XYZ file of C-alpha atoms in Angstrom:
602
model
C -28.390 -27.677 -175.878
C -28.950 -24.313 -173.888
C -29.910 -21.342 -176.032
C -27.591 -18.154 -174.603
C -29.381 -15.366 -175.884
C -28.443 -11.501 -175.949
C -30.142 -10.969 -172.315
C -28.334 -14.374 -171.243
C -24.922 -13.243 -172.281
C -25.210 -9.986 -170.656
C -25.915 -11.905 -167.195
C -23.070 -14.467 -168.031
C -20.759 -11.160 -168.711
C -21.870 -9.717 -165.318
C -22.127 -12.784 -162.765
C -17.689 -13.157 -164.289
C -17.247 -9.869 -163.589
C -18.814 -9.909 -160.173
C -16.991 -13.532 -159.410
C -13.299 -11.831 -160.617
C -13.807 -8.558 -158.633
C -14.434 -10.424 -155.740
C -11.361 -12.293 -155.806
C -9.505 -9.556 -156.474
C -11.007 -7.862 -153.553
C -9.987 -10.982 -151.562
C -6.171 -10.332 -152.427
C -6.886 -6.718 -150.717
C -8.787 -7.595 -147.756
C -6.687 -10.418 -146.645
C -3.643 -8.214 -146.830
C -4.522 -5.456 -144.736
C -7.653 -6.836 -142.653
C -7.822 -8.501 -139.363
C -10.943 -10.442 -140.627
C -9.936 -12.322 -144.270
C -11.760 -12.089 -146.890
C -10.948 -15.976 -148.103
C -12.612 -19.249 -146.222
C -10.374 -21.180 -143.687
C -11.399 -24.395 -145.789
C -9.373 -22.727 -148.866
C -6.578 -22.887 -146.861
C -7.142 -26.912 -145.451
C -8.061 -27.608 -149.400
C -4.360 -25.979 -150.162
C -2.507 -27.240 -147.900
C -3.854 -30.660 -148.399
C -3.010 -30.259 -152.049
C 0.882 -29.397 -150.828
C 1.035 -32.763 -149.086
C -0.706 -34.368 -151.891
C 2.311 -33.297 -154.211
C 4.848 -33.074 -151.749
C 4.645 -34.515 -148.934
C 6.409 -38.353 -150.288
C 9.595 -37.545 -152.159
C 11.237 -40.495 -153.085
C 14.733 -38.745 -152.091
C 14.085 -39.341 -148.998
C 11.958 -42.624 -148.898
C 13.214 -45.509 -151.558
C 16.061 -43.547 -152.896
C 17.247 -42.451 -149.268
C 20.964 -43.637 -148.444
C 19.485 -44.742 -145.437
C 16.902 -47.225 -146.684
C 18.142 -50.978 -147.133
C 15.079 -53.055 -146.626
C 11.673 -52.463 -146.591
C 11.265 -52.640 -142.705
C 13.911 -49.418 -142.911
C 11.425 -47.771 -145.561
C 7.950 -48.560 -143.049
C 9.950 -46.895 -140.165
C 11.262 -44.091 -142.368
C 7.925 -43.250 -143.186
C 6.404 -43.490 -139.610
C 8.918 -41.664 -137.999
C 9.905 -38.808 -139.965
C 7.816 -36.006 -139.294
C 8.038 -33.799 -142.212
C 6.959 -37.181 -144.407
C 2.882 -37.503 -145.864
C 3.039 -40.834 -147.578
C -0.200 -42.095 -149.074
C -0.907 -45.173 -147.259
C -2.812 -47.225 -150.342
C -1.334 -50.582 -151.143
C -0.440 -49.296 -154.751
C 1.993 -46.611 -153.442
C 3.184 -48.997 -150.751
C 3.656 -51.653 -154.051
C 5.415 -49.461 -156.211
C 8.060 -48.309 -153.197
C 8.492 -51.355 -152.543
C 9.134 -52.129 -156.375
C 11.436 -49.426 -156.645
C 13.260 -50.391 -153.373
C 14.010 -53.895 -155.540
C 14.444 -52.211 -158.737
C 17.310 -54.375 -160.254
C 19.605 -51.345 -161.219
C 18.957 -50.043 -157.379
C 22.330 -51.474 -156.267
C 24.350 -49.823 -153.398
C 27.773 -48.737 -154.207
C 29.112 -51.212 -151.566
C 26.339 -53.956 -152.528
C 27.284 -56.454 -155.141
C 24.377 -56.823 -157.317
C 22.406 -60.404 -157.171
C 21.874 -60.802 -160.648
C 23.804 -61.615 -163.482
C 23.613 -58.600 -165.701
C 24.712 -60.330 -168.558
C 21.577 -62.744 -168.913
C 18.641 -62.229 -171.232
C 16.039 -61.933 -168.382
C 17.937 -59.441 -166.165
C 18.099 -57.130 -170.112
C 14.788 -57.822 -169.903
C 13.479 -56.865 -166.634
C 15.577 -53.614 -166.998
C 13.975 -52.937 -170.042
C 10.447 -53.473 -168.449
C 11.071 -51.175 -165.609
C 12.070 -48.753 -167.753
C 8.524 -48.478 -168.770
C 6.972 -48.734 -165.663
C 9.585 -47.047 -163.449
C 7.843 -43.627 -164.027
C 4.550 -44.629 -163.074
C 5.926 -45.991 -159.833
C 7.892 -43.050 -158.940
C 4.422 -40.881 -159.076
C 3.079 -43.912 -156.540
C 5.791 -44.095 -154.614
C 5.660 -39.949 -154.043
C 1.998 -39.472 -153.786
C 1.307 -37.734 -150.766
C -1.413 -38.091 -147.960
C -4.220 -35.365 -148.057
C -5.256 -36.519 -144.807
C -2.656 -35.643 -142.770
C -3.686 -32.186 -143.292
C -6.384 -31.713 -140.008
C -9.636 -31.383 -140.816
C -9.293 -32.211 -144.685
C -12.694 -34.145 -145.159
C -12.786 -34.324 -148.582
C -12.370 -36.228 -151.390
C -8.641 -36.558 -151.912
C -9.585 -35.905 -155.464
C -10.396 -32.389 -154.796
C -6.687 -31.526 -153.504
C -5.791 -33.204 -156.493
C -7.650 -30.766 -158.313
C -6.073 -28.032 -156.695
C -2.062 -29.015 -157.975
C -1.468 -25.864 -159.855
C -2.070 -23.751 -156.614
C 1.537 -24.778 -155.894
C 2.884 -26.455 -159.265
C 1.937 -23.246 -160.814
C 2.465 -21.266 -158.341
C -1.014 -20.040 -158.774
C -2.391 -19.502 -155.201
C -6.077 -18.160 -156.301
C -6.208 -21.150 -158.870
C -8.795 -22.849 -156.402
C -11.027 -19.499 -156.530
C -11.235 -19.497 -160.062
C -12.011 -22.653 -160.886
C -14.785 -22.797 -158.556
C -16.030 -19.532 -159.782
C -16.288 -21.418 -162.953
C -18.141 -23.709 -162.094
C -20.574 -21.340 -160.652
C -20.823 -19.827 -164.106
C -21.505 -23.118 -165.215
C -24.301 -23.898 -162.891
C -25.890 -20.645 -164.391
C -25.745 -22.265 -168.044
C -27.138 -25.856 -166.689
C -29.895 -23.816 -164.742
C -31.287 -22.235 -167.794
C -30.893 -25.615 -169.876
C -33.042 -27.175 -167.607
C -35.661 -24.247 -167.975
C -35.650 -25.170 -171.843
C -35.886 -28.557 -171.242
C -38.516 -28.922 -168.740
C -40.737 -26.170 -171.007
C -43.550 -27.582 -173.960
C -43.200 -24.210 -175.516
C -40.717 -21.301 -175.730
C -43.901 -19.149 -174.380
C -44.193 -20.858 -171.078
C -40.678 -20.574 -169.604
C -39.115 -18.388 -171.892
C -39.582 -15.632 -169.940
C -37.677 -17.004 -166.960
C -34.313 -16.117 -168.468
C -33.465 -13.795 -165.146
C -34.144 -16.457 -162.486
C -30.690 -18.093 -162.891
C -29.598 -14.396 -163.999
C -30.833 -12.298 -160.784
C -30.882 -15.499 -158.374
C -27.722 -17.416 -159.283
C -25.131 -15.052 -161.349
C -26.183 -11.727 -159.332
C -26.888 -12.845 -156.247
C -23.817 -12.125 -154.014
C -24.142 -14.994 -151.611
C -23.210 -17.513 -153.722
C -20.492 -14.985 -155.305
C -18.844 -14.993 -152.381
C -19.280 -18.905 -151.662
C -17.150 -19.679 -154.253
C -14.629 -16.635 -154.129
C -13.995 -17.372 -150.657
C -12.461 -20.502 -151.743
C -15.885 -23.133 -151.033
C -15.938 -26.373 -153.545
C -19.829 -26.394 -153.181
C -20.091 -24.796 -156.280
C -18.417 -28.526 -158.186
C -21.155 -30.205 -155.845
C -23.817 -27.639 -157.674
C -22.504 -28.661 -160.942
C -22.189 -31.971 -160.771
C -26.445 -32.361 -159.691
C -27.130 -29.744 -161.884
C -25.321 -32.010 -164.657
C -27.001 -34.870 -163.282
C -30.357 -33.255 -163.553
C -29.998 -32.227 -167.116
C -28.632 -35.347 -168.545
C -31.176 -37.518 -167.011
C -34.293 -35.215 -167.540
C -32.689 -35.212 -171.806
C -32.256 -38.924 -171.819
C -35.732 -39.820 -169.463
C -37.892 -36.974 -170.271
C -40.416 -35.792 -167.868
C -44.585 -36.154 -169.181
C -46.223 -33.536 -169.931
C -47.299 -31.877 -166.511
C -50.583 -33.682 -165.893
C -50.062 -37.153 -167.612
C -49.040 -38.518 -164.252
C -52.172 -37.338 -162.299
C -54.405 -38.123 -165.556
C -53.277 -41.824 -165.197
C -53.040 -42.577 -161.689
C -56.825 -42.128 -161.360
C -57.144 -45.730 -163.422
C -53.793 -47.243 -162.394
C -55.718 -48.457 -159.141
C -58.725 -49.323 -160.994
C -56.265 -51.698 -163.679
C -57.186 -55.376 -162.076
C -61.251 -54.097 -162.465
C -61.559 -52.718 -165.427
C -62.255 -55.484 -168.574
C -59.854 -54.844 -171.763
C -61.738 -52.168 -173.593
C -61.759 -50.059 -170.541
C -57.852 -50.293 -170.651
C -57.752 -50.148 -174.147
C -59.775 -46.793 -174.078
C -57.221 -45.348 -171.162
C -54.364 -46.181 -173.976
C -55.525 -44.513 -176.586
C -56.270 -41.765 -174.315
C -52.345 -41.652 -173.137
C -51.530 -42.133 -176.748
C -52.445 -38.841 -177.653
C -49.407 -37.046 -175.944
C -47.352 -39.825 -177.258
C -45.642 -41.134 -174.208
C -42.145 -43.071 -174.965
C -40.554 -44.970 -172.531
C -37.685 -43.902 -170.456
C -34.419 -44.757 -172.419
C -33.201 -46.245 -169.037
C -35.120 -49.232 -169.741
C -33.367 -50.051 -173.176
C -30.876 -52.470 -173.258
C -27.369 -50.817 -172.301
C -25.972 -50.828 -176.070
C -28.926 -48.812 -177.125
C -28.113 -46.176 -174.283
C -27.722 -42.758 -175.466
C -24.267 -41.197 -174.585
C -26.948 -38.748 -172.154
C -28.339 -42.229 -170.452
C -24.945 -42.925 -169.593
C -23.376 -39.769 -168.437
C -26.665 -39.353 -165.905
C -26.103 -42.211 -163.546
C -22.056 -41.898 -164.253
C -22.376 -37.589 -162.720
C -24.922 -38.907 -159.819
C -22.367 -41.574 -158.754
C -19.516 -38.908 -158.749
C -21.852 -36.301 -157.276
C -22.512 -38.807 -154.020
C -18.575 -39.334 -154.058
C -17.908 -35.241 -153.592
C -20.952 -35.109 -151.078
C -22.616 -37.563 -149.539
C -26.423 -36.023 -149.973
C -26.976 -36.444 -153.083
C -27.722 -40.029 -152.602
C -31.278 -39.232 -151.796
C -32.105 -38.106 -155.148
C -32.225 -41.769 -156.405
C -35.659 -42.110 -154.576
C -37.163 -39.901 -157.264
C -35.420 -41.213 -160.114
C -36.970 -44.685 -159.087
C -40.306 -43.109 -158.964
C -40.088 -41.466 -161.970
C -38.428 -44.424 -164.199
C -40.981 -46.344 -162.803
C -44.147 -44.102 -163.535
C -42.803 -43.417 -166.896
C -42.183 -47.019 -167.239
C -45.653 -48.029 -166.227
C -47.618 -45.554 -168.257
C -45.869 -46.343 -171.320
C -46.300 -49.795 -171.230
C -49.975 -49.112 -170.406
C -49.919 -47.626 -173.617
C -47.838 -50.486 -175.672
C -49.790 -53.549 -173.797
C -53.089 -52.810 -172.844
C -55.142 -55.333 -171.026
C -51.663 -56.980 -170.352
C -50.818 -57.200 -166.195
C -47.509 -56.102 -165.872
C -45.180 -57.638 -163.803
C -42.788 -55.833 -161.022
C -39.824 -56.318 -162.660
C -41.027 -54.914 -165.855
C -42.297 -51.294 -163.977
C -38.464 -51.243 -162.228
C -35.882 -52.659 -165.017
C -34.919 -48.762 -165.991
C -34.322 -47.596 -161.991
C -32.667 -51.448 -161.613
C -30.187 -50.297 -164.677
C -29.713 -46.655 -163.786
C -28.971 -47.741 -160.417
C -26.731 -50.463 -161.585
C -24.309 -48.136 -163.538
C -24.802 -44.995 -161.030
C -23.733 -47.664 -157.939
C -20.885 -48.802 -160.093
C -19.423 -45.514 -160.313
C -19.811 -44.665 -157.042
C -17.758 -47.907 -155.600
C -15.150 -47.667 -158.719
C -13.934 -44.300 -158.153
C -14.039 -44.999 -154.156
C -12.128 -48.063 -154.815
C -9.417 -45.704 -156.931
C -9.263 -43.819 -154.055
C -8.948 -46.497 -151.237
C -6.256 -47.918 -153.256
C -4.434 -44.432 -153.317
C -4.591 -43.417 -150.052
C -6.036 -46.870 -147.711
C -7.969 -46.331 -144.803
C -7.472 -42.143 -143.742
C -9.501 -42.284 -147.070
C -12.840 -44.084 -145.558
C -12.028 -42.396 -142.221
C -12.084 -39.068 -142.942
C -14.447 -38.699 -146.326
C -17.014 -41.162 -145.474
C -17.015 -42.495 -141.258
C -16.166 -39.019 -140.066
C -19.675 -37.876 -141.445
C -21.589 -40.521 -140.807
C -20.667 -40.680 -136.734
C -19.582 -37.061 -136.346
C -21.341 -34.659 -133.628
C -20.524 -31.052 -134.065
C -21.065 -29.833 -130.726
C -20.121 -25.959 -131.906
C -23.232 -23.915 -132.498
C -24.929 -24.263 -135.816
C -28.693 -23.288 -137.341
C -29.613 -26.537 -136.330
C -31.494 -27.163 -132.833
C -29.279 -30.585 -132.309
C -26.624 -28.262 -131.906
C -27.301 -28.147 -128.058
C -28.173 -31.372 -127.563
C -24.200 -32.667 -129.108
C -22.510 -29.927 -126.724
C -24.292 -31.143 -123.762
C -23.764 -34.446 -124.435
C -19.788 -33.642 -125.517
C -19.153 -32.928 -121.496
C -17.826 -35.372 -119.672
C -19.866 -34.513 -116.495
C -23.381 -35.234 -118.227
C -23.032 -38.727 -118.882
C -24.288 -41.737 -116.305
C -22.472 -41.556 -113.256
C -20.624 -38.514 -113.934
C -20.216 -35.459 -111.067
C -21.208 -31.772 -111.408
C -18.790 -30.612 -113.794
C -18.613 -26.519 -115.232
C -20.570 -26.570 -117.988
C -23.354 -28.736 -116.390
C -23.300 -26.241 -113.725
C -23.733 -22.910 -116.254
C -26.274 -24.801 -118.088
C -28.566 -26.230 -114.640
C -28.141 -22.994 -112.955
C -31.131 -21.199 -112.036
C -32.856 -24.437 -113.150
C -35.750 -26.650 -111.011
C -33.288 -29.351 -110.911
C -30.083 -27.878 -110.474
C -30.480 -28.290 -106.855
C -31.294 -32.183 -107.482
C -27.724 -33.070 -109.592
C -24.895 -35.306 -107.540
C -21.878 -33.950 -106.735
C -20.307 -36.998 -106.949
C -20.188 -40.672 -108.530
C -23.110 -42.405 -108.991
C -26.439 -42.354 -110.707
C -28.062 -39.771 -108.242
C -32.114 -39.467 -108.279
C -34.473 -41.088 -110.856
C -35.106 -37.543 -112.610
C -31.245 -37.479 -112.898
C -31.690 -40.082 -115.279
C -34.021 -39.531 -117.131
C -32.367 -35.948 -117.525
C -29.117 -37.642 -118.941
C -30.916 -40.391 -120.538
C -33.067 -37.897 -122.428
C -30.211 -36.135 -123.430
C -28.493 -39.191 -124.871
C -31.491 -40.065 -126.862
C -31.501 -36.751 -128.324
C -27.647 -36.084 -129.100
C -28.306 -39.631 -130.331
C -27.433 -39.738 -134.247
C -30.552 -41.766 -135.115
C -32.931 -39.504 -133.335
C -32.065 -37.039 -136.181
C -31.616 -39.589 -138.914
C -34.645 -41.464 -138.725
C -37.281 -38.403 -139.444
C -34.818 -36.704 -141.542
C -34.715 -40.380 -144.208
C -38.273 -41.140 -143.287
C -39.534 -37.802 -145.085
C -37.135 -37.251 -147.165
C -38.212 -40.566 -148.765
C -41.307 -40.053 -148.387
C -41.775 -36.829 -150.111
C -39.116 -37.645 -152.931
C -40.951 -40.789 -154.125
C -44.361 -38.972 -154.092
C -42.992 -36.292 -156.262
C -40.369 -37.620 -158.173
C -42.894 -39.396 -160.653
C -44.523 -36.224 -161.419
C -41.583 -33.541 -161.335
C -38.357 -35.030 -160.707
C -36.482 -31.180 -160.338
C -38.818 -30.344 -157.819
C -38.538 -33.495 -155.657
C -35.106 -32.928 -155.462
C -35.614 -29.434 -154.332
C -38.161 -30.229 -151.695
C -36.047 -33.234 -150.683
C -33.003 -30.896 -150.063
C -35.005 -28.365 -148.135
C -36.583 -31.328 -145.877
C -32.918 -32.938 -145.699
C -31.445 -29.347 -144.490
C -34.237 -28.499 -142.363
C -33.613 -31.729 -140.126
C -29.788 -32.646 -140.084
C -27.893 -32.763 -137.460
C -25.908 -29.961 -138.026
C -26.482 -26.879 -140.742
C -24.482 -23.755 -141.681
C -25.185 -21.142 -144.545
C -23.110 -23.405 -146.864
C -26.038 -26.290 -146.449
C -28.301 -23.707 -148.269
C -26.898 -23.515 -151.201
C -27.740 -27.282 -151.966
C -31.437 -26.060 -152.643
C -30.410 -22.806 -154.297
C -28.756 -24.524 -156.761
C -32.486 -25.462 -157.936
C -34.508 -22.873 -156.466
C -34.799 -20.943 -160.422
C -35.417 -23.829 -162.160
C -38.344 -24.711 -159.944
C -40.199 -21.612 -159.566
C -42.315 -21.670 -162.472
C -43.606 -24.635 -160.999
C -45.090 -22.865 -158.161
C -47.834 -20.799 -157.860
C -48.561 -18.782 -154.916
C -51.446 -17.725 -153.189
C -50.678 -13.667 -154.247
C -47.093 -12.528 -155.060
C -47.094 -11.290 -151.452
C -46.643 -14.638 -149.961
C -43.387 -15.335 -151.904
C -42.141 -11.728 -150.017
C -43.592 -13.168 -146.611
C -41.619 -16.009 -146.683
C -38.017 -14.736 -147.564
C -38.905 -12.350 -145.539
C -39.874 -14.720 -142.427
C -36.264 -16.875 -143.619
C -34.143 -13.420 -143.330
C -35.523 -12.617 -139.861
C -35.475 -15.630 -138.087
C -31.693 -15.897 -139.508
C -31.001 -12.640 -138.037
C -32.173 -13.713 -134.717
C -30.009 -16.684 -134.585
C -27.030 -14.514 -136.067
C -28.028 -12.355 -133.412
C -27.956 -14.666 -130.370
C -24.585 -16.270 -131.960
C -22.263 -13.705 -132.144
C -23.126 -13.013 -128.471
C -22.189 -16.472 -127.666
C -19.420 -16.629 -130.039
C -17.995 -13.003 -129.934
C -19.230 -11.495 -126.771
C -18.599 -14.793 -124.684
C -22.374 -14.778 -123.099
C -24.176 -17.901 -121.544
C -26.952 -17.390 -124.034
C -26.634 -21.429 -125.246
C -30.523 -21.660 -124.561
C -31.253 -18.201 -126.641
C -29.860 -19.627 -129.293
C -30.942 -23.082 -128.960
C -34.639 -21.046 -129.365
C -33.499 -19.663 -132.312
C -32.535 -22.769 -133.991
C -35.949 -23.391 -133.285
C -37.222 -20.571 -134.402
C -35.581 -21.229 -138.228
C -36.969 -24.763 -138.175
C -40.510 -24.022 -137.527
C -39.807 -21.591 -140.425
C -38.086 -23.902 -142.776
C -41.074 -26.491 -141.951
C -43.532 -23.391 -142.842
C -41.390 -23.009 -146.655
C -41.511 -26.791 -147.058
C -45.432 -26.543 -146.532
C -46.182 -23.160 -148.466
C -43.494 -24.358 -151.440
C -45.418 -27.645 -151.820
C -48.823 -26.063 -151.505
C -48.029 -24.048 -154.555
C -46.417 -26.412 -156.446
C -49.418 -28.476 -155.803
C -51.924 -25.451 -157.257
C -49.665 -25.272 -160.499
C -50.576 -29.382 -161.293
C -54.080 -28.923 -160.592
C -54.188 -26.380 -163.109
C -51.898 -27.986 -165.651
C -53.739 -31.550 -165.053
C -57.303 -29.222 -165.972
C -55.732 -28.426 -169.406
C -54.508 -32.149 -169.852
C -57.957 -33.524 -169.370
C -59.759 -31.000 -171.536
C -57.017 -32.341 -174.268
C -57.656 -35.666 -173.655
C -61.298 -35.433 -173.488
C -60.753 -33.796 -177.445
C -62.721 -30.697 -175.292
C -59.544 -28.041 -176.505
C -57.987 -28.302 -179.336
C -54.206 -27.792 -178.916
């Protein structure tokens, strides 16, 4: 458990304070500014919660004095406007189980059952029981038919007392909360990951200063952004698998991948020797491999709060790819250790990531099943497809940004005529003067114009090197620092989707204090140089954008620069961020091998 100490309380007491005056601020500036203080998505996550609870009323659905059949309740539903009936089969089973309830009789219907016999006592005696629980089916409303509501319909669940409650800044709060919570989990995982009190012990103000009194993510979450339950749910993740699967002591992993590749030459003594060696630091295995009945209540919660954390957000999924590589380095080096001169088999290194992934997989399709059985196909639609195939074509930090707009116009496909936008964008150009003005495919550069800007609005083209390294670097780090493959996999991940806003960088705030006693810099300048180098080439962009958005100025090829600009800087923090996390292990791994060696006493 996290240790909240006097300094630790003080920050906790501070980053509330902060999160409440800002809301109350938002009450202010909403009511008497042009500009409001609160997000536009706090108003799509209320509103969806208002159809959510009541948009279906069965007064005017199964209990309607218009409804005889169920064709009359399908058309009801369809054709009333001011109806937002959740299209899962269960609600459509219990309307329809209500519309035959055997005491639903019309006053000039003449009921079809004896209500005399034992089974008609009996089925009125059964829906009694169940009838409640199909009236809250039958009046479940559809999230979705809010626009724009991409969420999990779970969230506007959430968000009920906004109008059972009447509590319209319940939303606010709760995510403020959470914030506070991430704060708690982000200093937990500082304990955790430390050998000693002495080496991170003095890190009590990252998560203070970069988390709690920082005032971007203050105002994330006061604005009315859920991104703060996405935070808490991967910081839970983290800290739950990192109890249950601890990490080696920095320098284990480097110390025995220099024999792993020498295993199938070396005779039985040599591996013996390299056990005894391991021994010393007394490596366990991860509790993942264990049989499930000898799973800690931590093993299970860790795969059960990554499954829901891929079910709010989609991204997370990549940080199974280091919890592979770390089950199975763990895995390997213990059994090393347990079975030398034994050749272990493939299964054997894998059978904790094959049972973490097992239950974390199960979650994720169990609670999406719930919710495809609530609400039907707007579900899969709008939470899930909408992401996967979307293009924003509106200008964002990333540089696909331009390619998705141009693509978006009608005029720029094959065969397409000279349309406005095309004409904005090609004027002044060295081929403007080469572009039909009419059907057809026009010149060969014409098509390789629109075929090159096909390939690169095309959703693989940012996909493929976004997954490839993303991969990559999470399964080369995750054995040896699981928190920090995650954070260099959400940088990398950021860096090169397809579209990115200032919400996208929270997902690596979230573990930027934990991981920063991992790294060491060149000089404490560098660390200024880069946020430095981050803030300007932000401001550029920020300022190119608000004279396209604001000012109305054909600057789309300014700011596509400027997208550029921020990703050769994001690719220069990926680099300099790895570099020093690279000079800490070298360090670490020299004070593992004098140990080993029996050079320093501990």
């Amino acid at each position: 458990m996290v240790s909240i100490s006097s300094q630790r309380s003080a920050y906790l007491l501070a980053g509330i304070l902060l999160r409440v005056a800002l809301i109350l601020w938002s009450r202010y500036q909403d009511a008497h500014y042009d500009l409001p203080y609160t997000d536009v998505d706090y108003s799509v996550f209320s509103d969806a919660s208002a159809l959510l609870l009541n948009g279906c009323p069965v007064s005017e659905t199964v209990y309607s004095p218009f409804i005889d059949v169920q064709h009359d309740l399908e058309n009801q539903i369809e054709l009333k406007p001011n109806l937002s009936c959740a299209k899962g089969f269960l609600p459509s089973l219990a309307r329809f189980s209500l519309l035959n309830d055997p005491i639903h009789v019309r006053p000039d219907q003449e009921s079809p059952f004896d209500q005399e016999s034992f089974m008609f006592k009996l089925s009125i005696a059964c829906f009694d029981l169940v009838r409640p629980l199909f009236r809250s089916l039958a009046s479940l409303g559809d999230p979705y038919a809010r626009p724009t509501y991409r969420y999990t319909p779970f969230l506007a669940a959430l968000l009920i007392p906004i109008h059972s409650l009447a509590l319209p800044e319940f939303g606010k709060y709760l995510f403020a909360i959470a914030d506070i919570l991430c704060a708690i989990l982000m200093w937990a995982l500082l304990d955790g990951r430390s050998s000693s009190a002495s080496k991170f012990g003095s890190f009590t103000h990252l998560p203070g200063l970069l988390w709690l009194l920082n005032p971007f993510p203050a105002q994330i979450s006061t604005r009315g952004s859920s991104e703060s339950l996405v935070g808490l749910s991967i910081l839970s993740f983290l800290y739950l698998f990192l109890r249950s699967n601890p990490e080696l002591p920095a320098g284990i992993q480097e110390l025995s991948s220099r024999t792993e590749g020498k295993e199938r030459k070396a005779d039985r003594s040599d591996q013996a020797s390299e056990a005894d060696r391991l021994a010393k630091f007394g490596v366990l295995p991860p509790e993942s491999s264990l049989p499930f009945d000898d799973w800690s209540l931590s093993a299970l919660l860790a795969p059960i709060m990554l499954g829901l954390a891929v079910h709010l957000k989609l991204f997370p999924v990549i940080y199974a790819i280091p919890v592979l590589s770390h089950l199975y380095t763990s895995s390997s080096i213990s059994l090393r250790c347990d079975r030398a001169g034994e050749r272990l088999g493939l299964f054997e290194k894998h059978r904790a990531g094959i049972r973490f992934g097992i239950v974390a997989a199960l979650t994720f399709f169990s609670v999406n099943l719930v919710a495809w059985s609530l609400w039907g196909q707007p579900f899969v639609e709008n939470t899930f497809t909408y992401h996967l195939t979307r293009k924003d074509h509106r200008h964002n930090f990333s540089p696909y940004f331009l390619t998705n707009y141009l693509s978006s116009v009608p005029s720029l496909t094959l065969g397409g005529g000279e349309g406005p936008a095309f004409a904005t964008w090609t004027r002044g150009s060295s081929f403007s003067s080469e572009v039909p003005t009419s059907g057809g495919l026009g010149t060969v550069r014409d098509q390789i114009v629109v075929l090159a800007s096909e390939v690169a609005s095309s959703s693989l083209t940012s996909f493929l090197p976004q997954l490839g390294l993303t991969s990559y670097v999470g399964w080369v780090l995750g054995g040896k620092d699981v928190v920090s493959a995650c954070a260099a996999q959400t940088l990398v991940f950021v860096t090169f989707n397809k579209v990115c806003t200032s919400q996208y960088f929270m997902w690596f705030l979230w573990l930027l204090p934990v991981i920063l006693p991992s790294l060491r810099f060149k000089s404490r300048v560098q660390p200024i140089l880069m946020i430095s180098a981050w803030v300007a080439t932000q401001s550029v962009w920020l300022g190119q954008a608000y004279l396209l958005e604001f000012k109305a100025k054909q600057v789309f090829l300014e700011v596509w620069s400027s997208s550029l600009l921020l990703l050769v800087c994001h690719c220069y923090l990926i680099v300099a961020c790895l570099d020093a996390w690279r000079r800490e292990r070298r360090v670490l791994t020299h004070q593992v091998e004098s140990l080993a060696d029996g050079k320093k006493e501990k």
